[in-house]
mmCIF file of C-alpha atoms in Angstrom:
data_model
loop_
_atom_site.group_PDB
_atom_site.id
_atom_site.type_symbol
_atom_site.label_atom_id
_atom_site.label_comp_id
_atom_site.label_asym_id
_atom_site.label_seq_id
_atom_site.Cartn_x
_atom_site.Cartn_y
_atom_site.Cartn_z
ATOM 1 C CA MET A 118 36.210 5.861 -7.847
ATOM 2 C CA TYR A 119 37.269 2.135 -8.501
ATOM 3 C CA LEU A 120 33.913 0.567 -8.869
ATOM 4 C CA GLU A 121 32.943 3.227 -11.476
ATOM 5 C CA LYS A 122 35.730 2.424 -13.845
ATOM 6 C CA GLN A 123 34.711 -1.306 -13.231
ATOM 7 C CA ILE A 124 31.410 -0.718 -14.515
ATOM 8 C CA LEU A 125 32.677 1.503 -17.565
ATOM 9 C CA GLY A 126 35.177 -1.231 -18.137
ATOM 10 C CA CYS A 127 32.344 -3.656 -18.688
ATOM 11 C CA PHE A 128 30.519 -1.124 -21.040
ATOM 12 C CA LEU A 129 33.645 -1.362 -23.217
ATOM 13 C CA LYS A 130 33.929 -4.822 -23.158
ATOM 14 C CA ASP A 131 30.347 -5.492 -24.020
ATOM 15 C CA ASN A 132 28.579 -2.647 -25.497
ATOM 16 C CA SER A 133 25.117 -4.487 -25.180
ATOM 17 C CA LEU A 134 24.989 -3.935 -21.857
ATOM 18 C CA LEU A 135 24.221 -0.149 -21.884
ATOM 19 C CA LYS A 136 20.940 -1.537 -23.433
ATOM 20 C CA ASP A 137 20.014 -3.355 -20.302
ATOM 21 C CA THR A 138 21.181 -1.524 -17.570
ATOM 22 C CA ALA A 139 19.171 0.698 -15.162
ATOM 23 C CA ILE A 140 22.067 3.044 -14.490
ATOM 24 C CA THR A 141 21.849 6.665 -15.144
ATOM 25 C CA LYS A 142 24.744 9.386 -14.977
ATOM 26 C CA HIS A 143 23.316 10.551 -11.747
ATOM 27 C CA PHE A 144 24.803 7.031 -10.196
ATOM 28 C CA PHE A 145 28.550 8.501 -10.979
ATOM 29 C CA SER A 146 29.907 10.569 -8.228
ATOM 30 C CA ASP A 147 33.213 11.509 -10.674
ATOM 31 C CA ASP A 148 32.543 14.005 -13.296
ATOM 32 C CA ILE A 149 34.795 12.648 -15.531
ATOM 33 C CA ASN A 150 33.319 8.983 -15.309
ATOM 34 C CA LYS A 151 29.884 10.712 -15.521
ATOM 35 C CA SER A 152 30.941 12.640 -19.005
ATOM 36 C CA ILE A 153 32.338 9.240 -20.212
ATOM 37 C CA TYR A 154 28.903 7.506 -19.443
ATOM 38 C CA GLU A 155 26.845 10.011 -21.084
ATOM 39 C CA SER A 156 29.038 9.716 -24.179
ATOM 40 C CA MET A 157 28.649 5.959 -24.171
ATOM 41 C CA GLN A 158 24.993 6.424 -23.837
ATOM 42 C CA LYS A 159 24.682 8.657 -26.783
ATOM 43 C CA LEU A 160 26.813 6.372 -28.846
ATOM 44 C CA SER A 161 24.669 3.297 -27.944
ATOM 45 C CA ARG A 162 21.423 5.204 -28.711
ATOM 46 C CA GLU A 163 23.013 5.918 -32.207
ATOM 47 C CA ASP A 164 23.813 2.392 -32.392
ATOM 48 C CA THR A 165 27.732 3.144 -32.782
ATOM 49 C CA ALA A 166 30.411 1.012 -31.673
ATOM 50 C CA ILE A 167 31.566 2.238 -28.475
ATOM 51 C CA ASP A 168 35.712 1.836 -28.149
ATOM 52 C CA LYS A 169 38.589 4.283 -27.827
ATOM 53 C CA VAL A 170 38.300 5.790 -31.317
ATOM 54 C CA THR A 171 34.552 6.918 -30.647
ATOM 55 C CA LEU A 172 35.033 7.913 -26.971
ATOM 56 C CA LEU A 173 37.713 10.182 -28.267
ATOM 57 C CA SER A 174 36.014 11.949 -30.676
ATOM 58 C CA GLU A 175 33.109 12.553 -28.229
ATOM 59 C CA ASN A 176 35.359 13.780 -25.446
ATOM 60 C CA PHE A 177 38.748 14.583 -27.034
ATOM 61 C CA GLU A 178 39.693 17.788 -24.745
ATOM 62 C CA ILE A 179 38.855 15.758 -21.551
ATOM 63 C CA LEU A 180 40.324 12.407 -22.238
ATOM 64 C CA ASP A 181 43.477 14.057 -23.952
ATOM 65 C CA LYS A 182 44.315 15.746 -20.924
ATOM 66 C CA LEU A 183 44.242 12.344 -19.039
ATOM 67 C CA GLY A 184 46.128 10.504 -21.549
ATOM 68 C CA GLY A 185 43.901 9.910 -24.575
ATOM 69 C CA ALA A 186 43.791 6.456 -25.849
ATOM 70 C CA THR A 187 46.165 5.090 -22.917
ATOM 71 C CA PHE A 188 43.616 6.449 -20.409
ATOM 72 C CA ILE A 189 40.530 4.654 -22.208
ATOM 73 C CA ASP A 190 42.769 1.345 -22.511
ATOM 74 C CA GLN A 191 43.417 1.533 -18.532
ATOM 75 C CA ILE A 192 39.415 1.805 -17.941
ATOM 76 C CA GLU A 193 39.060 -1.164 -20.398
ATOM 77 C CA HIS A 194 41.053 -3.283 -18.378
ATOM 78 C CA HIS A 195 38.835 -2.934 -15.262
ATOM 79 C CA GLY A 196 35.974 -5.082 -14.697
ATOM 80 C CA ASP A 197 34.557 -8.573 -15.402
ATOM 81 C CA VAL A 198 31.491 -8.779 -17.457
ATOM 82 C CA GLU A 199 30.450 -11.825 -15.545
ATOM 83 C CA ASN A 200 30.370 -9.817 -12.475
ATOM 84 C CA PHE A 201 28.505 -6.952 -13.920
ATOM 85 C CA ASP A 202 25.242 -7.502 -12.117
ATOM 86 C CA SER A 203 26.976 -7.299 -8.844
ATOM 87 C CA TYR A 204 28.851 -3.963 -9.867
ATOM 88 C CA GLU A 205 25.373 -2.580 -11.033
ATOM 89 C CA LYS A 206 23.747 -3.273 -7.330
ATOM 90 C CA LYS A 207 26.807 -1.947 -5.625
ATOM 91 C CA LEU A 208 26.706 1.258 -7.501
ATOM 92 C CA THR A 209 22.936 1.862 -7.263
ATOM 93 C CA GLN A 210 23.328 1.060 -3.354
ATOM 94 C CA GLU A 211 26.104 3.934 -3.116
ATOM 95 C CA PHE A 212 23.933 6.125 -5.184
ATOM 96 C CA LYS A 213 20.848 5.765 -2.816
ATOM 97 C CA ALA A 214 23.252 6.326 0.078
ATOM 98 C CA ARG A 215 24.571 9.721 -1.110
ATOM 99 C CA ALA A 216 21.136 10.945 -2.477
ATOM 100 C CA SER A 217 19.441 9.771 0.717
ATOM 101 C CA GLU A 218 22.031 11.977 2.703
ATOM 102 C CA LYS A 219 21.549 14.892 0.453
ATOM 103 C CA ILE A 220 17.812 14.531 0.754
ATOM 104 C CA VAL A 221 17.976 14.638 4.806
ATOM 105 C CA LYS A 222 20.505 17.504 4.787
ATOM 106 C CA THR A 223 18.566 19.507 2.426
ATOM 107 C CA TRP A 224 15.527 18.994 4.760
ATOM 108 C CA LEU A 225 17.315 19.763 7.863
ATOM 109 C CA SER A 226 18.284 23.221 6.450
ATOM 110 C CA LYS A 227 14.637 24.207 5.959
ATOM 111 C CA GLU A 228 12.903 26.140 8.799
ATOM 112 C CA GLU A 229 9.285 24.326 8.066
ATOM 113 C CA LYS A 230 10.186 20.535 8.260
ATOM 114 C CA ASP A 231 7.400 18.346 6.932
ATOM 115 C CA ILE A 232 8.440 14.889 7.952
ATOM 116 C CA ASP A 233 5.776 13.313 5.423
ATOM 117 C CA GLN A 234 7.462 15.050 2.713
ATOM 118 C CA LEU A 235 11.031 13.651 3.817
ATOM 119 C CA LEU A 236 9.674 10.027 4.273
ATOM 120 C CA ASP A 237 7.742 10.235 0.838
ATOM 121 C CA ARG A 238 11.322 11.474 -0.929
ATOM 122 C CA LEU A 239 13.245 8.823 0.826
ATOM 123 C CA GLN A 240 10.706 6.208 -0.176
ATOM 124 C CA LYS A 241 10.989 7.379 -4.004
ATOM 125 C CA MET A 242 14.720 6.536 -3.782
ATOM 126 C CA ASP A 243 13.491 2.844 -3.930
ATOM 127 C CA ASP A 244 12.432 3.551 -7.627
ATOM 128 C CA PHE A 245 16.088 3.200 -8.288
ATOM 129 C CA ALA A 246 16.886 -0.188 -7.001
ATOM 130 C CA VAL A 247 18.229 -2.842 -9.068
ATOM 131 C CA GLU A 248 16.091 -5.782 -8.222
ATOM 132 C CA ASP A 249 16.851 -9.449 -8.502
ATOM 133 C CA ASP A 250 15.396 -11.010 -11.595
ATOM 134 C CA PRO A 251 12.208 -13.004 -10.417
ATOM 135 C CA ASP A 252 13.461 -16.545 -9.953
ATOM 136 C CA LYS A 253 10.931 -19.013 -12.255
ATOM 137 C CA ASN A 254 11.874 -22.472 -10.314
ATOM 138 C CA ALA A 255 11.558 -21.161 -6.877
ATOM 139 C CA MET A 256 8.107 -19.586 -7.589
ATOM 140 C CA LEU A 257 6.959 -23.152 -9.443
ATOM 141 C CA THR A 258 8.289 -25.059 -6.436
ATOM 142 C CA LYS A 259 6.188 -22.995 -4.036
ATOM 143 C CA LEU A 260 3.246 -23.318 -6.132
ATOM 144 C CA HIS A 261 3.733 -27.127 -6.395
ATOM 145 C CA ASP A 262 3.950 -27.459 -2.441
ATOM 146 C CA GLU A 263 0.882 -25.396 -2.091
ATOM 147 C CA ALA A 264 -1.361 -28.703 -3.123
ATOM 148 C CA PHE A 265 0.463 -30.842 -0.688
ATOM 149 C CA THR A 266 0.651 -28.360 2.547
ATOM 150 C CA ASP A 267 -2.118 -27.038 4.655
ATOM 151 C CA ASN A 268 -1.680 -23.201 4.180
ATOM 152 C CA LYS A 269 -5.201 -22.636 5.262
ATOM 153 C CA ASP A 270 -4.582 -20.300 7.914
ATOM 154 C CA LYS A 271 -1.405 -18.707 6.303
ATOM 155 C CA GLN A 272 -1.458 -15.221 4.934
ATOM 156 C CA VAL A 273 -5.417 -15.139 5.080
ATOM 157 C CA ILE A 274 -7.488 -13.326 7.330
ATOM 158 C CA ALA A 275 -11.113 -14.702 7.886
ATOM 159 C CA THR A 276 -13.678 -12.267 7.779
ATOM 160 C CA GLY A 277 -15.301 -13.817 10.814
ATOM 161 C CA LEU A 278 -18.824 -13.953 8.518
ATOM 162 C CA LYS A 279 -19.164 -17.374 7.110
ATOM 163 C CA ASP A 280 -21.268 -16.648 4.128
ATOM 164 C CA LEU A 281 -18.908 -13.942 2.937
ATOM 165 C CA ASP A 282 -15.655 -16.005 3.791
ATOM 166 C CA ASN A 283 -17.253 -18.734 1.215
ATOM 167 C CA TYR A 284 -17.104 -16.431 -1.440
ATOM 168 C CA MET A 285 -13.630 -14.645 -0.835
ATOM 169 C CA LYS A 286 -11.730 -17.085 1.633
ATOM 170 C CA GLY A 287 -10.669 -13.980 3.667
ATOM 171 C CA PHE A 288 -8.399 -11.078 3.234
ATOM 172 C CA ARG A 289 -5.156 -11.853 1.544
ATOM 173 C CA ASN A 290 -1.537 -10.281 1.409
ATOM 174 C CA GLN A 291 -0.663 -7.806 -1.550
ATOM 175 C CA SER A 292 -4.552 -7.301 -2.334
ATOM 176 C CA SER A 293 -6.463 -4.082 -2.320
ATOM 177 C CA TYR A 294 -10.365 -4.438 -1.361
ATOM 178 C CA ILE A 295 -12.730 -1.566 -1.887
ATOM 179 C CA MET A 296 -16.011 -1.645 0.505
ATOM 180 C CA ALA A 297 -18.469 1.055 -0.684
ATOM 181 C CA ALA A 298 -21.975 2.006 0.307
ATOM 182 C CA ARG A 299 -24.143 4.954 0.678
ATOM 183 C CA PRO A 300 -24.362 6.792 4.230
ATOM 184 C CA SER A 301 -25.823 4.850 7.080
ATOM 185 C CA MET A 302 -25.563 1.548 5.451
ATOM 186 C CA GLY A 303 -23.039 0.184 8.119
ATOM 187 C CA LYS A 304 -19.538 0.642 6.529
ATOM 188 C CA THR A 305 -17.919 1.711 9.933
ATOM 189 C CA ALA A 306 -19.514 -1.302 11.993
ATOM 190 C CA THR A 307 -18.336 -3.559 9.025
ATOM 191 C CA MET A 308 -15.103 -2.463 9.435
ATOM 192 C CA LEU A 309 -14.898 -2.839 12.954
ATOM 193 C CA LYS A 310 -16.217 -6.284 12.419
ATOM 194 C CA PHE A 311 -13.437 -7.051 10.391
ATOM 195 C CA VAL A 312 -10.970 -5.276 12.844
ATOM 196 C CA LEU A 313 -11.998 -7.672 15.867
ATOM 197 C CA GLU A 314 -11.782 -10.814 13.920
ATOM 198 C CA ALA A 315 -8.281 -9.711 12.557
ATOM 199 C CA ILE A 316 -7.412 -9.242 16.243
ATOM 200 C CA GLU A 317 -8.833 -12.459 17.269
ATOM 201 C CA GLN A 318 -6.716 -14.187 14.760
ATOM 202 C CA ASP A 319 -3.590 -12.505 16.165
ATOM 203 C CA ALA A 320 -3.073 -10.043 13.288
ATOM 204 C CA VAL A 321 -2.633 -6.142 13.937
ATOM 205 C CA PRO A 322 -4.933 -4.014 12.383
ATOM 206 C CA LEU A 323 -3.805 -0.582 11.406
ATOM 207 C CA VAL A 324 -6.901 1.936 11.175
ATOM 208 C CA PHE A 325 -6.513 5.100 9.293
ATOM 209 C CA SER A 326 -9.726 7.210 10.226
ATOM 210 C CA LEU A 327 -9.965 10.386 8.198
ATOM 211 C CA GLU A 328 -13.564 10.996 9.256
ATOM 212 C CA MET A 329 -14.118 9.637 12.915
ATOM 213 C CA SER A 330 -11.992 10.398 15.722
ATOM 214 C CA GLY A 331 -9.960 7.588 17.460
ATOM 215 C CA GLU A 332 -12.020 7.928 20.502
ATOM 216 C CA GLU A 333 -15.140 7.593 18.649
ATOM 217 C CA LEU A 334 -13.988 4.524 16.799
ATOM 218 C CA THR A 335 -13.004 3.026 20.080
ATOM 219 C CA ARG A 336 -16.225 3.946 21.946
ATOM 220 C CA ARG A 337 -17.786 1.870 18.952
ATOM 221 C CA LEU A 338 -15.409 -1.193 19.561
ATOM 222 C CA VAL A 339 -16.216 -1.070 23.160
ATOM 223 C CA SER A 340 -19.873 -0.808 22.122
ATOM 224 C CA THR A 341 -19.896 -3.744 20.165
ATOM 225 C CA ILE A 342 -17.890 -6.155 22.298
ATOM 226 C CA GLY A 343 -20.080 -5.280 25.016
ATOM 227 C CA GLU A 344 -23.369 -5.203 23.011
ATOM 228 C CA ILE A 345 -24.058 -1.903 24.221
ATOM 229 C CA ASN A 346 -26.267 0.795 22.341
ATOM 230 C CA LEU A 347 -24.290 3.376 20.557
ATOM 231 C CA PHE A 348 -26.470 6.176 21.619
ATOM 232 C CA ILE A 349 -26.340 5.366 25.379
ATOM 233 C CA ALA A 350 -22.514 4.784 24.876
ATOM 234 C CA THR A 351 -21.771 8.361 24.306
ATOM 235 C CA ASN A 352 -22.436 8.852 28.067
ATOM 236 C CA PRO A 353 -21.585 5.550 29.659
ATOM 237 C CA TYR A 354 -22.225 6.862 33.198
ATOM 238 C CA GLU A 355 -25.746 6.392 32.567
ATOM 239 C CA LEU A 356 -25.399 2.654 31.980
ATOM 240 C CA SER A 357 -27.004 0.278 34.104
ATOM 241 C CA ASP A 358 -25.047 -1.808 36.610
ATOM 242 C CA ARG A 359 -25.098 -4.992 34.496
ATOM 243 C CA LYS A 360 -24.136 -2.609 31.211
ATOM 244 C CA LYS A 361 -21.247 -1.171 33.182
ATOM 245 C CA ASP A 362 -19.779 -4.543 33.663
ATOM 246 C CA ASP A 363 -20.122 -5.246 29.952
ATOM 247 C CA TRP A 364 -18.261 -1.784 29.367
ATOM 248 C CA LYS A 365 -15.969 -2.651 31.977
ATOM 249 C CA TYR A 366 -15.455 -5.979 30.522
ATOM 250 C CA ALA A 367 -14.902 -4.775 26.900
ATOM 251 C CA THR A 368 -12.409 -2.017 27.705
ATOM 252 C CA ASN A 369 -10.335 -4.503 29.203
ATOM 253 C CA GLU A 370 -10.284 -7.055 26.487
ATOM 254 C CA LEU A 371 -9.093 -4.114 24.274
ATOM 255 C CA PHE A 372 -6.367 -3.471 26.708
ATOM 256 C CA LYS A 373 -5.108 -6.874 25.929
ATOM 257 C CA LYS A 374 -5.039 -6.432 21.962
ATOM 258 C CA ASP A 375 -2.783 -5.250 19.596
ATOM 259 C CA TYR A 376 -4.219 -2.450 17.272
ATOM 260 C CA GLU A 377 -3.500 1.046 16.079
ATOM 261 C CA ILE A 378 -5.771 4.047 15.110
ATOM 262 C CA TYR A 379 -4.393 6.992 13.392
ATOM 263 C CA ASP A 380 -7.001 9.724 13.366
ATOM 264 C CA LYS A 381 -4.615 12.658 12.250
ATOM 265 C CA PRO A 382 -6.578 15.091 10.006
ATOM 266 C CA MET A 383 -5.412 15.596 6.329
ATOM 267 C CA GLN A 384 -3.564 12.155 6.132
ATOM 268 C CA THR A 385 -1.596 11.479 2.832
ATOM 269 C CA ILE A 386 -0.395 8.525 1.114
ATOM 270 C CA PRO A 387 3.363 9.386 2.479
ATOM 271 C CA TYR A 388 1.740 9.470 6.052
ATOM 272 C CA ILE A 389 -0.063 6.103 5.658
ATOM 273 C CA ARG A 390 3.043 4.578 4.026
ATOM 274 C CA SER A 391 5.328 5.700 6.799
ATOM 275 C CA LYS A 392 2.772 4.242 9.651
ATOM 276 C CA VAL A 393 2.587 0.864 7.711
ATOM 277 C CA ARG A 394 6.276 0.614 7.545
ATOM 278 C CA LYS A 395 6.832 1.523 11.209
ATOM 279 C CA ALA A 396 4.206 -1.259 12.094
ATOM 280 C CA LYS A 397 5.938 -3.902 10.344
ATOM 281 C CA LYS A 398 9.068 -3.217 12.382
ATOM 282 C CA LYS A 399 7.252 -2.959 15.260
ATOM 283 C CA TYR A 400 5.201 -6.194 15.056
ATOM 284 C CA GLU A 401 8.064 -7.978 13.051
ATOM 285 C CA GLY A 402 6.741 -11.286 12.218
ATOM 286 C CA ARG A 403 2.878 -10.753 12.798
ATOM 287 C CA GLN A 404 0.457 -10.303 10.090
ATOM 288 C CA ILE A 405 -0.598 -6.695 9.353
ATOM 289 C CA ILE A 406 -3.952 -5.435 7.866
ATOM 290 C CA VAL A 407 -4.799 -1.797 6.854
ATOM 291 C CA PHE A 408 -7.972 -0.322 7.147
ATOM 292 C CA ILE A 409 -8.990 3.377 5.661
ATOM 293 C CA ASP A 410 -12.016 5.118 6.132
ATOM 294 C CA TYR A 411 -12.244 6.523 3.709
ATOM 295 C CA MET A 412 -10.728 7.000 0.214
ATOM 296 C CA THR A 413 -11.639 10.281 -1.084
ATOM 297 C CA LEU A 414 -10.772 11.967 2.291
ATOM 298 C CA ILE A 415 -7.033 11.002 1.886
ATOM 299 C CA HIS A 416 -5.260 14.510 1.238
ATOM 300 C CA HIS A 417 -3.072 14.692 -1.847
ATOM 301 C CA GLU A 418 -0.693 17.389 -2.256
ATOM 302 C CA GLY A 419 -0.004 17.101 -5.958
ATOM 303 C CA LYS A 420 -1.699 19.213 -8.552
ATOM 304 C CA PHE A 421 -4.473 17.290 -10.915
ATOM 305 C CA ASN A 422 -6.195 18.167 -13.895
ATOM 306 C CA SER A 423 -9.469 16.413 -12.488
ATOM 307 C CA ASP A 424 -10.884 14.335 -9.667
ATOM 308 C CA HIS A 425 -10.484 11.136 -11.865
ATOM 309 C CA ALA A 426 -6.895 11.868 -12.091
ATOM 310 C CA LYS A 427 -6.389 12.364 -8.394
ATOM 311 C CA VAL A 428 -8.570 9.211 -7.489
ATOM 312 C CA THR A 429 -6.639 7.302 -10.168
ATOM 313 C CA ASP A 430 -3.275 8.257 -8.380
ATOM 314 C CA ILE A 431 -4.686 7.306 -4.877
ATOM 315 C CA SER A 432 -6.252 4.006 -6.049
ATOM 316 C CA ARG A 433 -2.915 3.123 -7.629
ATOM 317 C CA ASN A 434 -1.013 3.948 -4.401
ATOM 318 C CA LEU A 435 -3.241 1.867 -2.232
ATOM 319 C CA LYS A 436 -2.534 -1.181 -4.543
ATOM 320 C CA MET A 437 1.205 -0.301 -4.135
ATOM 321 C CA ILE A 438 1.064 -0.438 -0.379
ATOM 322 C CA ALA A 439 -0.497 -3.688 -0.210
ATOM 323 C CA LYS A 440 2.073 -5.016 -2.545
ATOM 324 C CA GLU A 441 5.106 -3.480 -0.936
ATOM 325 C CA TYR A 442 4.300 -4.324 2.505
ATOM 326 C CA ASP A 443 2.589 -7.807 1.928
ATOM 327 C CA CYS A 444 -0.361 -6.996 3.553
ATOM 328 C CA PRO A 445 -4.293 -6.520 2.641
ATOM 329 C CA VAL A 446 -5.374 -2.994 2.584
ATOM 330 C CA VAL A 447 -9.094 -2.277 2.771
ATOM 331 C CA THR A 448 -10.518 1.157 1.786
ATOM 332 C CA LEU A 449 -14.159 2.279 2.331
ATOM 333 C CA ALA A 450 -15.457 4.533 -0.489
ATOM 334 C CA GLN A 451 -18.614 6.616 -0.856
ATOM 335 C CA LEU A 452 -21.107 5.825 -3.747
ATOM 336 C CA SER A 453 -22.749 8.402 -5.843
ATOM 337 C CA ARG A 454 -26.079 9.611 -5.390
ATOM 338 C CA ALA A 455 -27.242 7.789 -8.531
ATOM 339 C CA VAL A 456 -28.128 5.015 -6.398
ATOM 340 C CA GLU A 457 -31.170 7.008 -5.081
ATOM 341 C CA ALA A 458 -32.738 7.506 -8.276
ATOM 342 C CA ARG A 459 -33.058 3.813 -9.266
ATOM 343 C CA GLN A 460 -35.979 1.640 -8.347
ATOM 344 C CA ASP A 461 -33.618 -1.424 -7.314
ATOM 345 C CA LYS A 462 -31.081 0.486 -4.937
ATOM 346 C CA ARG A 463 -28.529 -2.120 -4.924
ATOM 347 C CA PRO A 464 -25.225 -0.686 -5.755
ATOM 348 C CA LEU A 465 -23.573 -1.214 -9.144
ATOM 349 C CA LEU A 466 -19.722 -0.653 -10.018
ATOM 350 C CA SER A 467 -20.446 2.505 -11.911
ATOM 351 C CA ASP A 468 -21.846 4.008 -8.805
ATOM 352 C CA ILE A 469 -18.559 4.339 -7.167
ATOM 353 C CA ARG A 470 -17.166 7.808 -7.739
ATOM 354 C CA GLU A 471 -14.387 7.877 -10.483
ATOM 355 C CA SER A 472 -15.099 4.019 -10.547
ATOM 356 C CA GLY A 473 -12.987 3.017 -13.652
ATOM 357 C CA SER A 474 -9.704 3.606 -11.894
ATOM 358 C CA ILE A 475 -10.751 1.932 -8.558
ATOM 359 C CA GLU A 476 -12.268 -1.194 -10.259
ATOM 360 C CA GLN A 477 -9.037 -1.780 -12.400
ATOM 361 C CA ASP A 478 -6.600 -1.549 -9.092
ATOM 362 C CA ALA A 479 -9.021 -3.285 -6.788
ATOM 363 C CA ASP A 480 -8.564 -7.089 -6.383
ATOM 364 C CA MET A 481 -12.058 -7.006 -4.921
ATOM 365 C CA VAL A 482 -14.963 -4.522 -4.656
ATOM 366 C CA MET A 483 -17.805 -5.086 -2.187
ATOM 367 C CA PHE A 484 -21.154 -3.099 -1.430
ATOM 368 C CA LEU A 485 -23.068 -2.970 1.374
ATOM 369 C CA TYR A 486 -26.996 -2.551 1.109
ATOM 370 C CA ARG A 487 -29.707 -2.713 3.820
ATOM 371 C CA GLU A 488 -33.195 -3.098 2.529
ATOM 372 C CA ASN A 489 -34.560 -2.202 5.861
ATOM 373 C CA TYR A 490 -33.321 1.540 5.193
ATOM 374 C CA TYR A 491 -35.679 1.978 2.584
ATOM 375 C CA ASN A 492 -38.570 -0.560 3.549
ATOM 376 C CA GLN A 493 -38.707 -0.592 7.663
ATOM 377 C CA ASP A 494 -41.215 -3.579 7.178
ATOM 378 C CA ILE A 495 -38.479 -5.538 5.472
ATOM 379 C CA GLY A 496 -35.260 -7.286 6.450
ATOM 380 C CA GLU A 497 -34.825 -5.841 10.148
ATOM 381 C CA ASN A 498 -31.109 -6.897 11.270
ATOM 382 C CA GLU A 499 -30.119 -7.837 7.741
ATOM 383 C CA LEU A 500 -27.215 -6.540 5.701
ATOM 384 C CA GLU A 501 -26.286 -7.826 2.290
ATOM 385 C CA ILE A 502 -22.641 -7.761 1.198
ATOM 386 C CA ILE A 503 -22.246 -7.733 -2.537
ATOM 387 C CA ILE A 504 -19.384 -8.839 -4.199
ATOM 388 C CA ALA A 505 -19.399 -7.091 -7.439
ATOM 389 C CA LYS A 506 -15.887 -7.698 -8.516
ATOM 390 C CA GLN A 507 -13.104 -10.304 -7.563
ATOM 391 C CA ARG A 508 -10.116 -10.728 -9.414
ATOM 392 C CA ASN A 509 -9.659 -14.595 -8.483
ATOM 393 C CA GLY A 510 -12.869 -15.910 -7.296
ATOM 394 C CA PRO A 511 -16.668 -15.299 -8.151
ATOM 395 C CA THR A 512 -18.985 -12.444 -7.594
ATOM 396 C CA GLY A 513 -22.334 -12.860 -5.328
ATOM 397 C CA LYS A 514 -23.909 -11.948 -2.375
ATOM 398 C CA ALA A 515 -23.843 -12.695 1.293
ATOM 399 C CA LYS A 516 -26.496 -12.006 3.877
ATOM 400 C CA VAL A 517 -25.182 -11.359 7.565
ATOM 401 C CA TYR A 518 -26.713 -10.279 10.592
ATOM 402 C CA TYR A 519 -26.057 -6.566 11.685
ATOM 403 C CA ASN A 520 -27.720 -4.913 14.917
ATOM 404 C CA LYS A 521 -27.577 -1.335 14.065
ATOM 405 C CA ALA A 522 -28.010 -0.278 17.490
ATOM 406 C CA THR A 523 -25.007 -2.087 19.083
ATOM 407 C CA GLY A 524 -22.828 -2.407 15.724
ATOM 408 C CA LYS A 525 -22.928 -6.167 16.464
ATOM 409 C CA MET A 526 -22.453 -8.402 13.145
ATOM 410 C CA GLY A 527 -22.448 -12.049 12.594
ATOM 411 C CA ASP A 528 -24.071 -15.036 10.766
ATOM 412 C CA LEU A 529 -27.460 -14.961 10.265
ATOM 413 C CA SER A 530 -27.738 -18.634 11.279
ATOM 414 C CA GLU A 531 -26.299 -17.941 14.868
ATOM 415 C CA ASN A 532 -28.360 -14.827 15.405
#
């Protein structure tokens, strides 16, 4: 209770602190202190001076029993305004600890225990955190040093496709990327190309697969590494002896690599958050990159008036994950059928379902397009990656090699 009196004492000494504080009445564990704080808040909203006279008039019955004006004088002797920030932070930490303990106890008392719901509620406790003010000088010092330090390989994961990297310079931390296409354009193959390239750069890809099973994705990874026909790979026993050697080599290579595939059905944002959080601890010091296949299959337990509201919430949360866990988040998305009605079937931003919120939250939106899908006489083994939006860079088009049979991708100049 001593800390709570220090906080109240600071408010009595400097009424202006009440205008700026992040503290709410729930932060106080003592009912009397809580009542006094509520009275202070009310007086502050009314622009009324907060002193022993006004507080007594607001809480006369309670304060009179405790000593009246003498009790308020005692409170005013507590706390040093110069140390208010540290008091505020300490009180916030104590509140979060109590609230988290209560959440866990309530969860344990339930017959049906949803671990995702528990993690989500605990995560939301961070909303009450009192953060340190951003340090302008530290940020400027960092930016100054960047011009004289080679940071080319830090916090950036190259795509492995030179033409594409010329536009985007790789995947960056705290950024949200949307990769959208119509069916059969090569979304999964492109994602797995990025996964393998991230692995080669000692990053750890986390793949949240809401459509394909973990075994299917792994089979495609093996086929891509071994350059094995995806159809034949469904039954590798029928492979030729040479291709069985390639199969063996590819599986052994993947044994050595660090990556995670989560294929649980009905995955939610809290579930994704929890897995990213665990991976950050498990691979401490390593770069993490998140892939989600695909956006509209993310399950949401909330009630929304429209699909637009639901997608808006999911899109915002994907960006929050990127920022909070300091990693790139690459999310696959489907395009509407409106593409098929046009003569030029190259996608546009308006073709993304509920495109407004996605376009706003994403740092980059890229589309996949294969001319050969519509005209088999043109562009075999060619894939266009169209950068339709890039927050801090140019838009444009990169052409890459894509072997649909094996899933192998690369630069056109080398294939």
